[in-house]
XYZ file of C-alpha atoms in Angstrom:
717
model
C 140.178 31.563 -31.322
C 136.352 31.448 -32.158
C 134.820 29.318 -35.037
C 134.132 32.319 -37.565
C 138.142 33.983 -36.365
C 139.327 29.978 -37.396
C 137.213 29.955 -40.858
C 138.308 33.554 -41.928
C 142.379 32.224 -40.964
C 142.055 28.800 -42.719
C 139.770 30.347 -45.998
C 140.472 33.804 -47.132
C 137.560 35.620 -48.790
C 137.785 34.971 -52.724
C 137.531 37.834 -54.873
C 133.960 38.507 -56.191
C 135.042 38.399 -59.475
C 136.131 34.817 -59.475
C 132.649 33.709 -58.132
C 131.195 35.750 -60.429
C 132.948 34.036 -63.337
C 132.047 30.578 -62.688
C 129.966 28.453 -64.871
C 126.517 28.087 -62.262
C 124.676 25.383 -61.892
C 121.062 25.398 -60.826
C 120.738 24.060 -57.179
C 119.292 20.290 -57.617
C 117.796 20.325 -53.946
C 115.033 22.885 -54.793
C 111.580 21.807 -55.172
C 109.452 23.175 -58.014
C 105.583 23.381 -58.682
C 103.565 25.242 -61.219
C 100.185 27.028 -60.396
C 98.064 29.795 -60.892
C 98.258 32.708 -58.808
C 95.370 34.596 -56.851
C 95.039 36.668 -60.508
C 94.857 33.163 -62.309
C 97.875 33.806 -63.846
C 100.680 30.854 -64.308
C 103.560 31.182 -61.552
C 106.373 28.905 -60.651
C 106.595 28.139 -57.117
C 110.208 27.346 -55.956
C 111.251 25.924 -52.214
C 114.688 26.010 -51.307
C 115.311 23.457 -48.469
C 118.485 25.001 -47.104
C 117.080 28.513 -46.263
C 113.278 26.951 -45.869
C 112.562 29.859 -48.249
C 109.659 29.602 -50.810
C 109.501 31.765 -53.629
C 107.648 32.706 -56.737
C 108.922 33.159 -59.903
C 107.208 34.092 -63.694
C 107.704 30.883 -65.935
C 109.891 32.843 -68.140
C 112.412 33.465 -65.480
C 112.343 29.877 -64.511
C 112.734 28.894 -68.149
C 115.851 30.960 -67.599
C 117.376 28.849 -64.657
C 117.024 25.844 -66.130
C 119.482 26.944 -68.743
C 122.151 26.841 -65.706
C 123.798 23.504 -66.189
C 127.022 24.232 -64.395
C 128.665 24.067 -68.285
C 127.387 26.589 -69.960
C 128.782 30.245 -70.069
C 126.813 33.447 -69.365
C 127.160 34.249 -73.176
C 126.094 30.540 -74.110
C 123.199 30.861 -71.804
C 122.253 34.085 -73.493
C 122.176 33.016 -77.071
C 120.488 29.691 -75.944
C 117.604 31.929 -74.123
C 117.186 33.868 -77.420
C 116.677 30.276 -79.659
C 113.907 28.919 -77.059
C 112.109 32.254 -76.286
C 112.624 34.874 -79.075
C 113.828 37.301 -75.986
C 117.291 38.865 -76.189
C 119.173 39.207 -73.354
C 123.116 40.563 -72.956
C 125.842 38.316 -71.556
C 125.871 41.590 -68.864
C 122.062 41.056 -68.078
C 122.371 37.137 -67.518
C 125.533 37.960 -65.120
C 123.620 40.287 -63.007
C 120.553 38.115 -62.881
C 123.026 35.487 -61.275
C 124.989 38.036 -59.048
C 121.630 39.505 -57.970
C 120.072 36.310 -56.624
C 123.015 34.583 -54.893
C 121.751 34.671 -51.512
C 118.287 33.042 -52.714
C 119.924 29.402 -52.869
C 119.035 28.858 -56.447
C 122.827 27.871 -57.343
C 124.671 24.753 -56.533
C 128.072 25.426 -54.247
C 130.810 23.498 -53.915
C 132.134 22.906 -49.964
C 134.587 25.626 -50.301
C 131.975 28.094 -51.396
C 129.681 26.753 -48.673
C 132.697 27.432 -45.960
C 133.242 30.743 -47.347
C 129.390 31.860 -47.056
C 129.384 30.260 -43.684
C 132.445 32.417 -42.536
C 130.863 35.519 -43.621
C 127.351 34.874 -41.696
C 129.130 33.949 -38.493
C 131.115 37.394 -38.705
C 128.251 39.203 -39.497
C 126.208 37.780 -36.475
C 129.631 38.049 -34.289
C 129.700 41.761 -35.303
C 126.091 42.473 -34.484
C 126.367 40.664 -31.119
C 129.279 42.822 -30.230
C 127.352 45.717 -31.384
C 124.294 44.987 -29.158
C 126.210 43.492 -26.253
C 125.401 46.584 -24.232
C 122.039 46.647 -24.780
C 119.204 44.966 -23.115
C 118.454 41.201 -23.765
C 115.264 40.653 -25.986
C 113.279 38.942 -23.841
C 110.084 39.242 -26.434
C 111.459 36.552 -28.778
C 114.007 33.921 -27.421
C 114.952 31.231 -30.264
C 117.217 28.144 -29.558
C 118.927 26.084 -31.843
C 116.713 23.483 -33.917
C 117.042 20.237 -35.232
C 116.391 18.110 -38.569
C 113.811 16.048 -37.672
C 113.040 14.396 -40.813
C 114.590 10.828 -40.211
C 112.902 10.740 -37.050
C 109.621 11.526 -38.462
C 110.158 9.384 -41.470
C 110.436 6.462 -38.678
C 107.233 7.792 -36.924
C 105.114 7.392 -40.113
C 106.255 3.744 -40.597
C 104.637 3.148 -37.117
C 101.852 5.524 -37.282
C 100.450 5.144 -40.946
C 97.169 4.006 -39.688
C 96.051 6.969 -38.119
C 95.443 8.618 -41.732
C 93.065 5.807 -42.903
C 89.226 6.347 -42.757
C 88.752 4.057 -40.128
C 90.753 5.726 -37.559
C 89.136 9.093 -38.492
C 85.731 7.712 -37.782
C 86.809 6.409 -34.661
C 88.456 9.998 -33.650
C 84.883 11.403 -34.781
C 83.187 9.214 -32.424
C 86.046 10.278 -29.360
C 84.999 14.155 -30.285
C 81.525 13.293 -30.323
C 81.780 11.817 -26.638
C 84.009 14.595 -25.507
C 81.763 17.152 -26.615
C 78.649 15.686 -24.846
C 80.543 15.572 -21.723
C 81.438 18.783 -21.920
C 78.289 20.216 -22.664
C 76.593 18.270 -19.735
C 79.290 19.448 -17.091
C 79.936 22.958 -18.758
C 78.907 24.616 -15.504
C 82.392 23.419 -13.795
C 84.455 22.792 -16.843
C 83.393 26.334 -18.082
C 84.210 28.265 -15.144
C 87.307 26.200 -14.321
C 88.734 27.021 -17.666
C 88.618 30.787 -17.305
C 90.092 30.565 -13.796
C 92.846 28.084 -15.198
C 94.026 31.212 -17.138
C 93.362 33.739 -14.832
C 96.823 33.230 -12.885
C 95.633 35.432 -10.013
C 95.697 32.517 -7.306
C 98.781 30.242 -9.088
C 101.730 29.433 -6.665
C 105.317 28.981 -7.875
C 104.631 25.544 -8.483
C 101.310 25.879 -10.300
C 103.137 28.689 -12.674
C 105.975 25.775 -13.507
C 103.262 23.161 -13.769
C 101.235 25.063 -16.672
C 104.512 25.952 -18.441
C 105.551 22.402 -18.600
C 102.475 21.154 -19.570
C 102.111 24.174 -22.223
C 105.305 22.852 -23.770
C 104.461 19.054 -23.774
C 101.342 19.814 -25.574
C 103.181 22.217 -28.086
C 105.592 19.520 -28.764
C 102.805 17.108 -29.803
C 101.027 19.801 -31.618
C 104.195 20.791 -33.902
C 105.016 16.844 -34.291
C 101.432 16.418 -35.786
C 102.287 19.118 -38.161
C 105.570 17.532 -39.189
C 104.126 14.313 -39.339
C 101.734 14.757 -41.494
C 103.439 16.891 -43.917
C 106.093 13.605 -43.875
C 103.380 11.478 -44.477
C 102.370 13.349 -47.909
C 105.968 13.306 -49.441
C 107.462 16.394 -48.065
C 110.440 17.076 -46.249
C 110.906 18.557 -42.551
C 114.135 19.919 -42.328
C 113.761 21.950 -39.097
C 111.860 21.587 -35.916
C 112.987 24.497 -33.095
C 112.171 25.644 -29.749
C 111.602 29.349 -28.736
C 110.127 31.470 -25.995
C 107.856 34.031 -26.973
C 107.354 36.334 -24.270
C 108.589 33.526 -22.056
C 106.067 30.820 -23.126
C 107.012 27.697 -24.462
C 106.605 27.254 -28.343
C 107.912 25.355 -30.821
C 108.077 25.677 -34.548
C 107.994 23.299 -37.244
C 109.304 24.070 -40.737
C 106.536 22.350 -43.470
C 106.566 24.769 -46.039
C 107.806 21.961 -48.705
C 104.032 20.615 -48.425
C 103.122 23.843 -50.612
C 105.066 22.621 -53.377
C 105.184 18.667 -53.009
C 101.228 18.305 -52.343
C 97.940 19.896 -53.234
C 95.175 21.631 -51.277
C 93.655 19.123 -49.596
C 96.777 17.941 -48.045
C 97.905 21.414 -47.224
C 94.861 21.855 -44.881
C 95.557 18.625 -43.361
C 98.767 19.420 -42.465
C 97.485 22.875 -41.002
C 94.674 20.919 -39.230
C 96.861 18.201 -37.815
C 98.085 20.152 -34.403
C 94.421 21.382 -33.683
C 93.571 17.649 -34.555
C 96.030 16.007 -32.324
C 95.305 18.622 -29.394
C 91.535 17.410 -29.830
C 92.564 13.833 -29.655
C 94.629 14.342 -26.510
C 91.710 16.789 -24.749
C 89.338 13.732 -25.766
C 91.273 11.078 -23.926
C 91.886 13.143 -20.871
C 88.368 13.690 -20.592
C 87.362 9.782 -20.918
C 90.494 9.327 -18.410
C 88.745 11.829 -16.053
C 85.707 10.649 -16.269
C 86.387 6.934 -15.254
C 88.963 7.756 -12.716
C 87.832 8.126 -9.092
C 88.236 11.761 -7.770
C 91.192 12.497 -6.184
C 93.104 9.945 -8.072
C 96.412 11.528 -9.671
C 95.504 10.535 -13.187
C 92.127 12.193 -12.617
C 93.869 15.469 -11.612
C 96.056 15.341 -14.104
C 93.719 14.442 -16.653
C 91.462 17.498 -15.972
C 94.599 19.913 -16.286
C 95.778 18.465 -19.484
C 91.444 18.850 -20.623
C 91.671 22.552 -19.527
C 95.014 23.289 -21.365
C 93.993 21.439 -24.311
C 90.339 22.358 -24.534
C 88.383 25.435 -25.669
C 90.678 28.047 -25.104
C 93.606 26.660 -27.083
C 90.778 25.694 -30.166
C 89.538 29.333 -30.342
C 93.220 30.466 -30.248
C 94.434 28.054 -32.466
C 91.534 28.467 -34.888
C 91.152 32.567 -34.823
C 92.332 33.483 -38.285
C 93.318 37.103 -36.983
C 96.831 36.231 -35.682
C 99.084 33.870 -37.629
C 98.485 30.525 -36.391
C 96.856 27.636 -37.710
C 93.377 29.430 -38.275
C 95.541 32.209 -40.475
C 97.229 29.682 -42.593
C 93.765 27.965 -43.241
C 92.011 30.871 -44.047
C 94.962 32.368 -46.491
C 94.853 28.638 -48.069
C 90.961 28.547 -48.351
C 91.106 32.079 -50.112
C 94.392 31.325 -52.158
C 95.989 34.691 -50.728
C 99.671 33.994 -49.482
C 100.696 36.682 -47.017
C 97.027 37.810 -46.444
C 97.903 39.762 -42.997
C 101.106 41.665 -45.031
C 99.135 42.533 -48.242
C 95.841 43.553 -46.493
C 97.746 45.644 -43.814
C 99.726 47.139 -46.277
C 97.146 48.034 -48.454
C 95.303 49.827 -45.738
C 98.290 51.244 -44.192
C 99.317 52.718 -47.877
C 95.684 54.170 -48.413
C 95.578 55.662 -45.197
C 98.955 57.372 -45.999
C 98.226 58.582 -49.263
C 94.509 59.548 -48.994
C 94.248 60.507 -45.179
C 98.108 62.070 -44.522
C 98.237 62.756 -48.038
C 102.124 61.490 -48.262
C 103.629 60.622 -51.811
C 103.352 56.913 -51.582
C 102.800 54.569 -54.504
C 99.642 52.476 -53.710
C 99.433 48.617 -54.934
C 96.408 48.213 -57.505
C 93.729 45.549 -55.491
C 90.858 44.561 -57.314
C 87.699 45.994 -55.908
C 85.995 42.616 -55.117
C 89.068 41.812 -52.852
C 88.881 44.929 -50.811
C 86.220 43.640 -49.067
C 88.467 41.059 -47.729
C 91.512 43.450 -47.103
C 89.721 46.126 -45.577
C 87.932 44.477 -42.622
C 90.689 41.748 -42.124
C 93.549 44.226 -41.572
C 91.115 46.492 -38.924
C 90.406 43.540 -36.922
C 93.658 41.600 -36.965
C 95.095 45.007 -35.922
C 92.824 45.591 -33.084
C 93.162 41.943 -31.664
C 96.688 42.064 -32.190
C 97.132 45.197 -30.064
C 94.656 43.556 -27.489
C 96.324 40.492 -27.138
C 99.741 42.356 -26.674
C 98.104 44.305 -23.830
C 96.600 41.090 -22.518
C 100.403 39.973 -22.114
C 101.093 42.884 -20.047
C 97.947 42.181 -17.856
C 98.949 38.704 -17.772
C 102.433 39.499 -16.205
C 100.502 41.642 -14.001
C 98.102 39.021 -12.728
C 101.469 36.470 -12.095
C 103.344 38.718 -10.052
C 100.632 40.173 -8.103
C 100.325 37.385 -6.004
C 104.087 38.060 -4.672
C 104.402 41.588 -4.965
C 101.083 43.028 -5.050
C 100.659 46.565 -6.392
C 104.418 46.780 -7.041
C 103.621 44.406 -9.730
C 102.651 47.315 -11.639
C 106.302 48.014 -12.692
C 107.506 44.912 -14.025
C 104.179 44.657 -16.025
C 104.693 48.071 -17.268
C 108.259 46.977 -18.049
C 106.906 44.247 -20.298
C 104.644 46.496 -21.704
C 107.563 48.848 -22.757
C 109.278 46.016 -24.339
C 106.678 44.742 -26.455
C 105.099 48.299 -27.708
C 108.675 49.983 -27.816
C 109.320 49.238 -31.494
C 105.746 49.908 -32.036
C 106.011 53.482 -30.693
C 109.294 54.175 -32.096
C 107.608 53.542 -35.646
C 104.944 55.572 -34.896
C 107.239 58.639 -33.876
C 109.421 58.129 -37.320
C 105.941 57.771 -39.130
C 104.815 61.080 -37.596
C 108.232 63.056 -38.104
C 107.592 62.087 -41.684
C 104.343 63.657 -41.815
C 105.632 66.806 -40.150
C 108.830 67.155 -42.775
C 106.145 66.278 -45.480
C 103.679 69.117 -44.386
C 105.956 71.363 -42.887
C 105.352 74.196 -44.805
C 101.447 73.490 -44.995
C 101.452 73.531 -41.120
C 103.243 76.971 -41.126
C 100.941 78.775 -43.107
C 98.151 76.710 -41.600
C 99.210 78.262 -37.923
C 97.235 81.420 -38.449
C 96.429 83.338 -35.117
C 92.857 82.529 -35.113
C 93.798 78.554 -35.235
C 96.249 79.176 -32.750
C 93.651 80.790 -30.347
C 91.368 77.674 -31.057
C 93.752 75.437 -30.353
C 94.878 77.117 -26.947
C 90.903 77.058 -25.933
C 91.004 73.436 -26.935
C 93.764 72.710 -24.888
C 92.271 74.728 -22.012
C 88.832 72.506 -22.209
C 90.697 69.503 -22.121
C 92.805 70.727 -19.037
C 90.031 72.408 -17.203
C 86.651 70.985 -18.691
C 85.219 68.035 -16.196
C 85.338 65.171 -18.699
C 87.240 62.617 -17.068
C 85.508 60.049 -14.630
C 86.993 60.153 -11.199
C 86.569 56.552 -9.415
C 87.412 55.278 -6.177
C 88.833 51.323 -6.486
C 87.910 48.732 -4.099
C 88.031 44.778 -4.042
C 84.494 43.050 -3.535
C 83.140 39.739 -2.882
C 79.558 38.494 -4.025
C 76.926 36.801 -1.189
C 73.387 36.302 -1.857
C 70.881 38.640 -0.298
C 68.499 35.992 0.520
C 69.842 32.777 2.626
C 67.802 30.368 4.516
C 69.407 27.521 6.469
C 67.194 24.660 7.339
C 67.762 22.962 10.369
C 66.441 19.938 12.049
C 63.848 21.490 14.731
C 63.057 17.650 15.934
C 65.685 14.593 15.901
C 64.734 11.637 13.687
C 66.056 9.452 10.839
C 65.628 10.746 7.067
C 63.912 8.602 5.243
C 63.769 10.389 2.001
C 65.436 13.445 0.247
C 63.296 15.175 -2.626
C 66.143 17.630 -3.686
C 69.789 17.548 -4.804
C 72.651 19.942 -4.753
C 71.496 23.051 -7.446
C 68.128 22.244 -7.373
C 65.733 24.989 -7.704
C 63.078 25.037 -5.009
C 59.781 27.052 -4.121
C 58.948 28.538 -0.779
C 56.916 26.098 1.068
C 58.111 22.750 -0.968
C 59.078 19.692 0.757
C 62.729 19.211 1.168
C 63.189 15.675 3.509
C 60.792 13.227 5.297
C 61.892 12.084 8.413
C 60.866 9.631 10.765
C 60.895 9.532 14.723
C 58.850 6.493 16.178
C 59.069 8.376 19.970
C 57.516 11.039 18.150
C 54.612 9.418 16.475
C 53.949 7.286 19.684
C 53.706 10.660 21.663
C 51.227 11.883 18.816
C 48.964 8.786 19.114
C 49.194 9.157 22.962
C 48.146 12.505 22.848
C 45.084 12.178 20.555
C 43.901 9.178 22.507
C 44.117 11.433 25.677
C 42.554 14.170 24.082
C 39.640 11.659 23.021
C 39.336 10.752 26.345
C 38.990 14.133 27.914
C 36.261 15.292 25.442
C 34.556 12.114 26.237
C 34.638 12.912 29.950
C 33.701 16.406 28.859
C 30.382 15.413 27.329
C 29.398 12.634 30.164
C 29.821 16.086 32.555
C 27.595 18.037 30.681
C 24.958 15.067 30.618
C 25.357 14.513 34.474
C 25.755 18.210 35.573
C 28.707 17.325 37.727
C 32.772 18.318 37.435
C 32.393 20.292 34.384
C 35.089 22.530 35.441
C 37.554 19.827 35.944
C 36.372 17.986 32.729
C 36.859 21.353 30.718
C 40.106 22.085 32.144
C 41.376 18.598 31.114
C 40.217 19.043 27.745
C 42.244 22.266 27.066
C 45.579 20.951 28.619
C 45.309 17.640 26.350
C 44.622 19.750 23.099
C 47.807 21.852 24.071
C 49.730 19.202 24.029
C 48.183 17.303 21.090
C 48.885 20.790 19.148
C 52.588 20.686 20.301
C 53.109 17.041 19.465
C 51.563 17.625 15.897
C 53.794 20.548 15.259
C 56.665 18.619 15.929
C 55.457 15.675 13.818
C 54.834 18.133 11.113
C 58.553 19.123 11.650
C 59.498 16.045 10.225
C 58.785 17.339 7.059
C 60.742 20.279 6.412
C 59.885 22.687 3.714
C 61.681 25.341 2.098
C 61.415 29.050 3.738
C 62.248 30.558 0.436
C 62.396 30.176 -3.330
C 66.187 29.513 -4.113
C 68.522 27.168 -5.234
C 69.966 24.209 -2.884
C 73.716 25.043 -2.140
C 74.701 22.547 0.180
C 76.953 19.640 -1.476
C 75.893 16.108 -1.138
C 72.589 16.385 0.309
C 71.508 13.005 -0.856
C 74.298 11.642 1.864
C 71.369 12.812 4.289
C 69.131 9.672 3.447
C 69.248 6.954 5.843
C 71.160 8.990 8.788
C 70.154 10.013 11.843
C 69.941 13.683 12.694
C 70.155 15.482 16.136
C 67.847 18.422 16.906
C 69.306 21.646 15.505
C 71.562 19.798 12.768
C 72.148 21.469 9.509
C 70.142 19.752 6.608
C 70.841 21.967 3.916
C 71.229 25.910 2.733
C 69.069 27.623 0.340
C 70.020 30.980 -1.869
C 68.284 33.089 -3.848
C 70.245 33.048 -6.967
C 68.555 36.220 -8.758
C 69.591 38.646 -6.286
C 73.080 39.127 -5.114
C 75.136 41.650 -2.851
C 78.375 42.783 -3.696
C 80.376 43.800 -0.300
C 82.783 46.463 -1.743
C 85.730 46.771 0.541
C 86.515 50.787 0.274
C 90.387 51.710 1.512
C 89.695 54.537 4.110
C 91.545 56.733 1.728
C 88.542 56.645 -0.982
C 85.809 56.090 1.541
C 85.577 60.104 2.348
C 84.058 60.427 -1.319
C 81.856 57.755 -1.220
C 77.720 58.305 -0.963
C 74.929 56.181 -1.453
C 73.493 56.223 -4.509
C 76.409 56.448 -6.797
C 76.985 54.253 -9.573
C 79.583 51.110 -9.493
C 80.899 49.092 -11.974
C 82.164 45.617 -10.762
C 84.612 43.440 -12.680
C 84.669 39.748 -11.328
C 88.133 38.137 -11.965
C 86.546 34.693 -13.243
C 84.547 36.549 -15.952
C 84.968 38.595 -19.106
C 83.012 41.933 -19.019
C 81.303 43.994 -15.879
C 77.962 44.709 -14.288
C 76.834 47.959 -12.837
C 74.696 48.487 -9.973
C 74.537 51.530 -7.407
C 75.953 52.068 -3.474
C 72.753 50.835 -1.610
C 74.497 51.220 1.948
C 77.733 52.697 3.204
C 79.036 51.497 7.080
C 80.042 53.906 9.453
C 82.549 51.748 10.970
C 85.403 49.836 9.632
C 85.129 45.941 9.027
C 88.011 43.089 8.681
C 88.380 42.127 5.087
C 87.245 38.565 4.150
C 89.981 36.169 3.853
C 91.709 35.781 0.745
C 90.742 39.430 -1.036
C 94.142 41.069 0.140
C 97.565 39.465 -0.883
C 100.048 38.483 1.704
C 102.001 41.349 2.365
C 105.830 40.495 3.206
C 106.935 43.639 4.299
C 106.412 45.850 7.458
C 106.641 48.805 5.708
C 103.574 48.044 3.817
C 100.773 47.715 6.196
C 97.070 47.464 4.645
C 94.670 50.419 5.134
C 91.373 50.059 7.166
C 88.525 49.237 5.060
C 84.652 50.091 4.927
C 82.153 48.334 3.455
C 79.790 49.366 0.896
C 76.570 47.210 -0.231
C 75.691 47.043 -3.713
C 72.654 44.616 -5.052
C 73.301 43.225 -8.543
C 71.186 40.825 -10.915
C 73.079 37.156 -11.327
C 71.614 36.834 -14.884
C 73.015 33.261 -14.608
C 76.791 34.292 -14.747
C 77.426 35.004 -11.092
C 78.051 32.926 -8.403
C 78.099 33.648 -4.287
C 81.887 33.944 -3.759
C 83.097 35.412 -6.751
C 85.595 38.616 -6.464
C 87.036 40.950 -8.303
C 87.724 44.698 -8.755
C 84.674 47.494 -8.088
C 84.958 50.948 -9.489
C 82.494 53.821 -7.722
C 82.139 57.050 -9.983
C 82.706 59.723 -7.674
C 82.397 62.706 -10.340
C 83.891 63.714 -13.387
C 86.879 66.129 -13.197
C 89.225 67.939 -15.562
C 92.942 66.583 -16.235
C 94.193 69.696 -14.630
C 92.262 68.727 -11.481
C 93.316 65.128 -11.515
C 97.026 66.341 -11.201
C 96.465 68.988 -8.827
C 94.279 66.750 -6.553
C 96.967 63.728 -6.487
C 99.866 66.418 -5.696
C 97.528 67.948 -3.056
C 97.062 64.458 -1.524
C 100.376 63.264 -1.484
C 101.692 66.463 0.340
C 98.426 67.207 2.897
C 99.213 63.543 3.848
C 102.996 64.834 5.355
C 102.350 68.288 6.063
C 99.847 69.043 8.263
């Protein structure tokens, strides 16, 4: 026997009339606050801790609620209400008011009544579980049982009261300033790594688990900061729970009571507390990352904490388009509760009434408020759907490392799970529109309009309006690259450039010293001078002029050769570009042998994308066709044209193809197409991504026919 059955057996349900005839008493645990609503009308805000509900009622209704003291009958309350307000209520109206608000939590309940309510709730939940037992489990939102953190937060507030003092706030702002300076100075690496950290295409199973745990810990600190701030300003925190939203960990803290306990400043601080806490953690991690040596355990962990609590988290949490901290801050600043629901409801109702001509009643909204409702509803709706699509894409990125192309199947299942409810609602809405407009549609379907519809459908099926692309992978490499090597041995005395430095053609790179070569140069110069003197004497004396002339030519050749070698002690850049060799300053003071690598220089403005086309796509690709490149580590795309197309297959660069564990899934041969692109400061050599080459435009019918034809022709020949 489970708990619900035990309660039902021990506490049989009381008749409704028994409960209805008792003398009701207003719940003493509720919290009340009087304020003005968005229309500047007086309103009473009532917070019910047991249900974590916040209700807004008119002052007249609250006056009626205060008359229930547990001793007065419905008739006595009706008479007293008439004496105090002049508004006449019958005993039945008072009774109906009470019975209609039983579920709100307004009324004080005895222990027996609480047990009855609990048993009914458990029974209802049990019936729902039995009803949904055969259905696929809902993985989109898994909620675990929460706990009451109020006592723990009370103790924590006694220990950490000083974090709300002005001196600690000033210290925190200084820490934020230092963090901002470090991020700006090191943005080239931090910004790129932030995007890569959230791409998930190259993460192993351990990396995913590590990210999940870090996200979980940061979420706990975030929500604790909300609860602690709420507690600091005198409000209770009745619940803190853990949940999985599409398998991503998240905490949720109930801080609704602060809306009736404190003013706007305190409410804004409670909302901001989570972001503020993550900013503190990010700043501390930045300091640890700067001060600890590379390769150290705390250096690496601090960097990961920086990435997970840094810019992306700040943007997501402050974004007012989804119901996170930024949304509640905006709603508090404009003084409109449930901003998303109200704006979406207004726009949806307006579309139903004025576009689809449905008989719906549209709530009146002042004209000035429509300037907020309409853009907010549209932007938040578009952003929400893009976010849901990103979750599906995220699933594909994570699973593609192990399942390659087959990752589309679980990604499609996740997408169906996410959008299923919205698709069903859309279908139901279209049914409603059809039923409402059925007669009008039948009258509108004249033969001429049917013919026009058939023609439009034929155009859709057979007009070449859909692009046909060849999909491929690519890797970026520089078009112009110079490798500078030591042409003579020697010690490096000075290095004039550093990694990432921009150099012009002919600019000096290093200065080298070779004592033996310098001695040979001095000796060659001396021998050349002696030979020239002997030639001069031979010319005067008219004796042995030929041999003297030959000696001069020999010594000059030796001198030129040695001088060329001496000039090689100061190698210069053969091209204009950027030094890409790491730690070139380490060359200073070292001895380098003949032919040793000094540094590499690449032109950052002109890059070449080596596009690897599978053999089943290459037959339709031609030089000059338009190419769209989408790097994995960047938002947006870049365009170019096919410059050259290889006639023989090439080996794919390591890392582009996912590891294949199945012998029955062998990769095809790949042909290289070169595409020259401009860097524009965003691209780096070695970046990879997906490429689409525009082959032609074709009709929808041709797409299906070609797919079926290709599938059959590969097997039937």
